[in-house]
Coordinates of C-alpha atoms in Angstrom, one line a residue:
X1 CA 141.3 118.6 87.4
X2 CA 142.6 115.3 85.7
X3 CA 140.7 113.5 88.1
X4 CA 137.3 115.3 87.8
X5 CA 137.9 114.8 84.0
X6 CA 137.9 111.0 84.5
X7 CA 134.8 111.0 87.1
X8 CA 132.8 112.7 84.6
X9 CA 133.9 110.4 81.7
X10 CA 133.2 107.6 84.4
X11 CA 129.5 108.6 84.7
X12 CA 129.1 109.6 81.7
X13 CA 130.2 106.0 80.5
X14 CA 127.2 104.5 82.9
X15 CA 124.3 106.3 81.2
X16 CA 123.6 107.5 84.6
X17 CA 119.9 109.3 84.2
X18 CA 119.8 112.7 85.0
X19 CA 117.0 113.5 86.8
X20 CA 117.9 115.8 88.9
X21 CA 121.5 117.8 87.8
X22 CA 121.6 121.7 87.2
X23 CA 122.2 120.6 83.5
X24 CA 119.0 118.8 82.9
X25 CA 116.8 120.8 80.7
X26 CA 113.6 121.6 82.2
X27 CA 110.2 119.5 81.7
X28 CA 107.5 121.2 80.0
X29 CA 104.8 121.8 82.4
X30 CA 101.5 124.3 81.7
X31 CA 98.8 123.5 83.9
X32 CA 96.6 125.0 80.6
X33 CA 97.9 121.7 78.2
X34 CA 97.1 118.0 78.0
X35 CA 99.9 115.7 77.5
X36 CA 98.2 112.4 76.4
X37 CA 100.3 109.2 76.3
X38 CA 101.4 108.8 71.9
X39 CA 103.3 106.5 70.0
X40 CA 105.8 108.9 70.3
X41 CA 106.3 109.0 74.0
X42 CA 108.4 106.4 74.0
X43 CA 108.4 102.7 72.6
X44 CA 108.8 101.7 77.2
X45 CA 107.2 103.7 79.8
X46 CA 107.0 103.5 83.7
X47 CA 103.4 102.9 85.2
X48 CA 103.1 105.2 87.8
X49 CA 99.5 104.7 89.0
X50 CA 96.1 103.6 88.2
X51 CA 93.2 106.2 88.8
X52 CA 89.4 104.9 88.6
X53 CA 86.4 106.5 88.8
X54 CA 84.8 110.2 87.8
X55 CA 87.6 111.9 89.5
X56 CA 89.9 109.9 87.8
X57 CA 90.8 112.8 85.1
X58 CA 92.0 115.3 87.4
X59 CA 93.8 113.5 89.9
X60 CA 95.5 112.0 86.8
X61 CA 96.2 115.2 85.5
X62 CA 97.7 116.8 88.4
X63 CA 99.7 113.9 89.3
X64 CA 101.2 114.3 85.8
X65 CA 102.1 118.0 86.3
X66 CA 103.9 116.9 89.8
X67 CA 106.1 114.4 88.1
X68 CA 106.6 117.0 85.2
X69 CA 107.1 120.5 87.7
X70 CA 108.4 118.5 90.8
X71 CA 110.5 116.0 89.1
X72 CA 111.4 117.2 85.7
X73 CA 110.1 114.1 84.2
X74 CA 108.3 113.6 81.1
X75 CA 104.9 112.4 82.5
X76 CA 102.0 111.6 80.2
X77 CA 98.3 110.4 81.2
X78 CA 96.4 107.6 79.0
X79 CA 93.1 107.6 78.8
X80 CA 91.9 103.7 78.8
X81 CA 88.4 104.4 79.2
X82 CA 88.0 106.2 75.5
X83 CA 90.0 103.9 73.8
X84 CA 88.1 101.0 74.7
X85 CA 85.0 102.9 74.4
X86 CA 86.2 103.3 70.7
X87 CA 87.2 100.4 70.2
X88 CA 83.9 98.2 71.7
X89 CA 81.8 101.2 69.5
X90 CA 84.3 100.1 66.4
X91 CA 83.3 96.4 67.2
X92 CA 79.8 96.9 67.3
X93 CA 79.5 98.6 64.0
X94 CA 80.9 95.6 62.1
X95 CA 77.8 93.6 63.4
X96 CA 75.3 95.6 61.8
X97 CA 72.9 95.0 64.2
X98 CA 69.2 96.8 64.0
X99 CA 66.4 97.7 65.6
X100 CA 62.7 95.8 65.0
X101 CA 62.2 98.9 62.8
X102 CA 65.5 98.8 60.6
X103 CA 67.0 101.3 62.6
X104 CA 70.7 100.9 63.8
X105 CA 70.9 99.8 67.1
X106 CA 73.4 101.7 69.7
X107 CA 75.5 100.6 71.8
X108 CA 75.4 101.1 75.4
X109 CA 77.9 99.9 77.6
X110 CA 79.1 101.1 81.1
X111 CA 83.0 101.4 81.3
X112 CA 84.8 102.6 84.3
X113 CA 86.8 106.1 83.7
X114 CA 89.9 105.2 83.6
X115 CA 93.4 107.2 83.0
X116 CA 97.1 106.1 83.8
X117 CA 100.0 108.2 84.6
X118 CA 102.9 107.0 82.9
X119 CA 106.7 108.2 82.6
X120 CA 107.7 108.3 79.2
X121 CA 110.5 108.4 76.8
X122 CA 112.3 104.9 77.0
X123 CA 113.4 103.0 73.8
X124 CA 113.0 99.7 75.4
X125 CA 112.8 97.8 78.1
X126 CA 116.3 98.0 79.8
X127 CA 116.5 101.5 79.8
X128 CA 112.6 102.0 81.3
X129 CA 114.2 99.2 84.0
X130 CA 117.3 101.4 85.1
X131 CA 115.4 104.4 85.5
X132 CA 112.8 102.9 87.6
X133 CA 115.3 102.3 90.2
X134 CA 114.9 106.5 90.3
X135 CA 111.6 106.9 90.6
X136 CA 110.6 104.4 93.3
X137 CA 112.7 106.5 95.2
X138 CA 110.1 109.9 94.5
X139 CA 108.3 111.4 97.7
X140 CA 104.8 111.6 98.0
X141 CA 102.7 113.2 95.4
X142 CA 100.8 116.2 96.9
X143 CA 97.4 116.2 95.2
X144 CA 93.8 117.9 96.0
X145 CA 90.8 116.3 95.9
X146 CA 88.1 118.4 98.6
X147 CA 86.1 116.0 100.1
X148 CA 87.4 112.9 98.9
X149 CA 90.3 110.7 99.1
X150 CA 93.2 111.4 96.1
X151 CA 95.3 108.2 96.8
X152 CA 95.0 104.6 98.2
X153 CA 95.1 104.5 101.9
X154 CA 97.0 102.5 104.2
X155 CA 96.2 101.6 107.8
X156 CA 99.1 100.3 110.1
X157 CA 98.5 97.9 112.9
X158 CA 101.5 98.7 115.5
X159 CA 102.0 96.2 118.1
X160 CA 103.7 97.5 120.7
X161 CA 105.2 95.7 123.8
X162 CA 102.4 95.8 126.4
X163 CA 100.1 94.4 123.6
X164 CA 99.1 97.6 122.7
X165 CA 97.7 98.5 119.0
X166 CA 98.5 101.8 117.9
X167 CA 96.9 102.4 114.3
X168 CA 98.2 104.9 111.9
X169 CA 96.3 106.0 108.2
X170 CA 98.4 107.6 105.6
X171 CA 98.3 108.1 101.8
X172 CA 100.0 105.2 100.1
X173 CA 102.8 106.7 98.0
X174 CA 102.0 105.5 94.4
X175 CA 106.4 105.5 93.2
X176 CA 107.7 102.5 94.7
X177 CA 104.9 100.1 93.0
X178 CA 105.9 101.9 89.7
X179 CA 106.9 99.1 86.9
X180 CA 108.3 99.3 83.7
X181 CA 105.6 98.5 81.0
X182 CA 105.4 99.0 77.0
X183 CA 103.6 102.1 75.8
X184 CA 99.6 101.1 76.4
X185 CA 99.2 103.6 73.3
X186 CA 101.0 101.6 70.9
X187 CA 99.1 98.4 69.3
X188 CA 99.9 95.1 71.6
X189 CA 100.9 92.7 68.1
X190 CA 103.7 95.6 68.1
X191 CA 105.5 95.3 71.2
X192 CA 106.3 91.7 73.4
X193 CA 104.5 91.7 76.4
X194 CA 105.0 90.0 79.7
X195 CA 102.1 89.2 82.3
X196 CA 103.1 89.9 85.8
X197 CA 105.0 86.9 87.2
X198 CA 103.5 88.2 90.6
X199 CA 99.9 86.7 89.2
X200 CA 100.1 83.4 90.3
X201 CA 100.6 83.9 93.6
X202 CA 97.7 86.5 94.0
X203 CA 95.9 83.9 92.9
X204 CA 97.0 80.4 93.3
X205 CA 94.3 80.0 96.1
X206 CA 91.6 81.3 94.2
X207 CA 89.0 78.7 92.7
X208 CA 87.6 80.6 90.1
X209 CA 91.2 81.3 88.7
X210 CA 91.0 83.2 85.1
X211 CA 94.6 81.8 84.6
X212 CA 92.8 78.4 84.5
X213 CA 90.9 79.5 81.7
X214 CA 92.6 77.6 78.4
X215 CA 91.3 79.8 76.2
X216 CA 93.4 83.6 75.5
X217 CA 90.5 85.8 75.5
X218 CA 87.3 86.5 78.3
X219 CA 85.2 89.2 78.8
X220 CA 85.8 91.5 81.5
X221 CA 82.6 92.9 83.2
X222 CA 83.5 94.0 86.3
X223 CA 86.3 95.4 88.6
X224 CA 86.7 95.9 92.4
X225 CA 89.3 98.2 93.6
X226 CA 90.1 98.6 96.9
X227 CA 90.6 102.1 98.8
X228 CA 92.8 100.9 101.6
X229 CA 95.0 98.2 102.5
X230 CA 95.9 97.0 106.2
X231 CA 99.1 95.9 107.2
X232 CA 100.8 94.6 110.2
X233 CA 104.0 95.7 111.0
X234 CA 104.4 92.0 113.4
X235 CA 103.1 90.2 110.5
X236 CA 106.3 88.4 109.6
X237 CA 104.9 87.0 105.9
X238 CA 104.8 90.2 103.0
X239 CA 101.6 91.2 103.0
X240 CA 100.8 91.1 99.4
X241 CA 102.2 87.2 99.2
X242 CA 99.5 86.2 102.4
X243 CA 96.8 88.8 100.7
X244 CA 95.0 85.6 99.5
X245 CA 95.9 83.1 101.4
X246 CA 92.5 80.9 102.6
X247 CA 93.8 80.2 106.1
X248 CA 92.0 82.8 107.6
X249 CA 89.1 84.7 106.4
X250 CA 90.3 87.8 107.4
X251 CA 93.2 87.7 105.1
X252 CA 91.3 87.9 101.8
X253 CA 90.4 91.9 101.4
X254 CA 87.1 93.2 100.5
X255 CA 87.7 93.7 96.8
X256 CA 89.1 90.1 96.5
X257 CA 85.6 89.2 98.0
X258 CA 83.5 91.0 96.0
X259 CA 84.7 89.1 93.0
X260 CA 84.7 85.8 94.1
X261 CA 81.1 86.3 95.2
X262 CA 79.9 87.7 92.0
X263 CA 82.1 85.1 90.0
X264 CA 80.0 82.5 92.2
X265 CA 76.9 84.8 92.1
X266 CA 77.3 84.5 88.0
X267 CA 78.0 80.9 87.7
X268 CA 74.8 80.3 89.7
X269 CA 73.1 82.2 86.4
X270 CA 74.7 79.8 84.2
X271 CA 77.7 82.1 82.9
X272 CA 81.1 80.6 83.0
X273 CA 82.9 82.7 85.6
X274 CA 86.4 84.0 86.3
X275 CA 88.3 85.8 88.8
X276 CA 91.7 87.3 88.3
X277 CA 93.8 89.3 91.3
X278 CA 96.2 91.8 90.9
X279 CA 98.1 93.5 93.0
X280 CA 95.9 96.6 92.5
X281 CA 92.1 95.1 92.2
X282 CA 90.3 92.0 91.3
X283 CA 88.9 91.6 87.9
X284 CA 85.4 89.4 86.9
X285 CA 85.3 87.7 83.5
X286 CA 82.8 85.6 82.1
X287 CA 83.9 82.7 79.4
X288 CA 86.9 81.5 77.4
X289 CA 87.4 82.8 73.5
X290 CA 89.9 81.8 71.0
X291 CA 89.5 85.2 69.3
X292 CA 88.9 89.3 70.0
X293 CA 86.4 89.2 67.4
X294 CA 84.9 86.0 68.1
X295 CA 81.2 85.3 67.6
X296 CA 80.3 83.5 70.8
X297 CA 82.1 86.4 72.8
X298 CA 79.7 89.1 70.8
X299 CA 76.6 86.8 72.3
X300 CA 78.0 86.4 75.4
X301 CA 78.5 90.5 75.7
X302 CA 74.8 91.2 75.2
X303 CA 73.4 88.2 77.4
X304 CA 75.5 90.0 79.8
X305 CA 74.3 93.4 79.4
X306 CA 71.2 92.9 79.8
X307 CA 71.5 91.2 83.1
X308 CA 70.7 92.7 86.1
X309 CA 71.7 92.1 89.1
X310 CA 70.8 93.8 93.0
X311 CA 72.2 93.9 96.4
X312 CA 70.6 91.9 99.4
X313 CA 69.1 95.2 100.0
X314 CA 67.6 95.9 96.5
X315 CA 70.2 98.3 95.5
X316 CA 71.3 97.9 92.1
X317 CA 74.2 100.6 92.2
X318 CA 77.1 99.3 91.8
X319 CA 76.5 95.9 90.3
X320 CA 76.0 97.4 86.6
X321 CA 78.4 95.2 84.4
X322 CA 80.5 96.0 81.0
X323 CA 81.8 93.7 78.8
X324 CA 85.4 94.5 77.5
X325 CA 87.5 92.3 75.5
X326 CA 90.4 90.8 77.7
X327 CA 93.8 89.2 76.6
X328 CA 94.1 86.6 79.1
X329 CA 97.4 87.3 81.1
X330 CA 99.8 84.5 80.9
X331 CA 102.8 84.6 83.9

């Protein structure tokens, strides 16, 4: 008894999360509610995963209710698209810009849907750190799309000893890229941020480099994420470190591609191009600014807007542009 005494004073003396223990008190989870990412869940959260396009809502949503239902954890879903919808609307107003016949002139921009799933309920960094050693440990998150893909997928090239390939596909599990992050609902100027060291390497090989830009803001107009990812299991260099590399043109990936080509596609028109790589997608921008609410960036977003710009094939779908303020990530 003395001895289970001390192990639980042991443990308790560790701040070991509870994640899973009998004692835990359950997660709310009601299929029927929201649970939007506030101020108040948490001045540190843990980025989960990224979801993009119209079906970005749901598969957000039930990913949210796994972490809560499966996991008892306090999962919460940020919608990025509306608050910079708001905030570009917010922006515009200030101009006061009219119509030939006095009218107020709308504003018409296409941004992306948007939503990340975070894990909440951290009051600062540390903490959010130690209990992300938890989750990148989760099992795959069972969501339902029909018809479509819910997650990233990744193809694995097997080499096997006759010089066989054997090719598997799975769904890429989103926990272990999970990273600690401040809450995206509370204001930057609030919180200290840190770019992702990881930048420089995604993109030390890239010409058009946004972290060459001196100035701290750009405009983002467009974003190419990938579906899958290809990896070799002989490959002895981590994938993500050779993802850019220019020593063979099959190691950039198609997203990574697609932005170089419209950075250079863009700077053939004159604009003053940028790409930036991530490990999830590559981001175009267009332009250096020294402010968020500076004039020339204003100009530069409806030059931009009213571009228009077609595939080889005359397709314009796709190539629509947006023009978001960025903070220019520093690593």
């Amino acid at each position: 008894m003395r001895k289970f005494i001390r192990f639980a004073l042991f443990a308790a003396a560790l701040g070991v999360w509870a994640t899973t223990t009998l004692a835990a008190p359950r997660v709310e989870t009601d299929p029927k509610k929201e649970y939007p990412c506030t101020p108040d869940s948490g001045a540190w959260m843990i980025c989960v995963h990224e979801f993009r396009g119209q079906d970005s809502g749901e598969l957000a949503r039930q990913l949210a209710l796994v972490i809560r239902q499966r996991d008892n954890l306090p999962a919460y879903v940020f919608n990025f698209t509306e608050i910079q919808r708001e905030k570009m609307k917010a922006e515009w107003s200030h101009l006061g810009k009219l119509n030939p016949d006095g009218t107020k002139r709308d504003l018409h921009v296409n941004i992306p849907e948007e939503r990340v799933v975070l894990i909440g309920g951290f009051a600062d960094m540390d903490a959010a750190t130690t209990a992300l050693k938890t989750v990148k440990k989760l099992a795959l998150p069972q969501l339902r799309l029909p018809g479509k893909y819910a997650l990233d997928r990744i193809t694995v090239m097997d080499v096997k000893g006759d010089g066989k390939v054997e090719i598997t596909e799975a769904e890429m599990n989103p926990f272990p890229t999970s990273f600690a992050a401040p809450n995206p609902s509370i204001p930057h100027q609030q919180v200290a941020r840190k770019a992702d060291p990881f930048l420089k390497t995604l993109n030390e090989n890239e010409d058009f480099s946004l972290l060459a830009n001196p100035k701290p803001w750009t405009l983002a107009v467009k974003e190419y994420v990938g579906d899958s990812r290809v990896v070799s299991r002989t490959d002895s260099t981590p994938f993500l470190e050779s993802l850019f590399k220019k020593k063979s043109g099959d190691s950039l990936n198609a997203t990574a591609l697609q932005a170089h080509e419209l950075a250079r596609v863009l700077r053939s028109l004159k604009f003053d191009a940028y790409v930036l790589h991530t490990r999830r997608s590559s981001l175009v921008a267009v332009g250096g600014f020294g402010a968020e609410n500076d004039q020339d960036m204003q100009k530069a977003a409806e030059k931009l807007l009213q571009l228009k710009l077609q595939t080889m094939d005359g397709r314009a779908q796709g190539l629509d542009l947006f023009a978001v303020p960025m903070e220019i990530p520093r690593p």
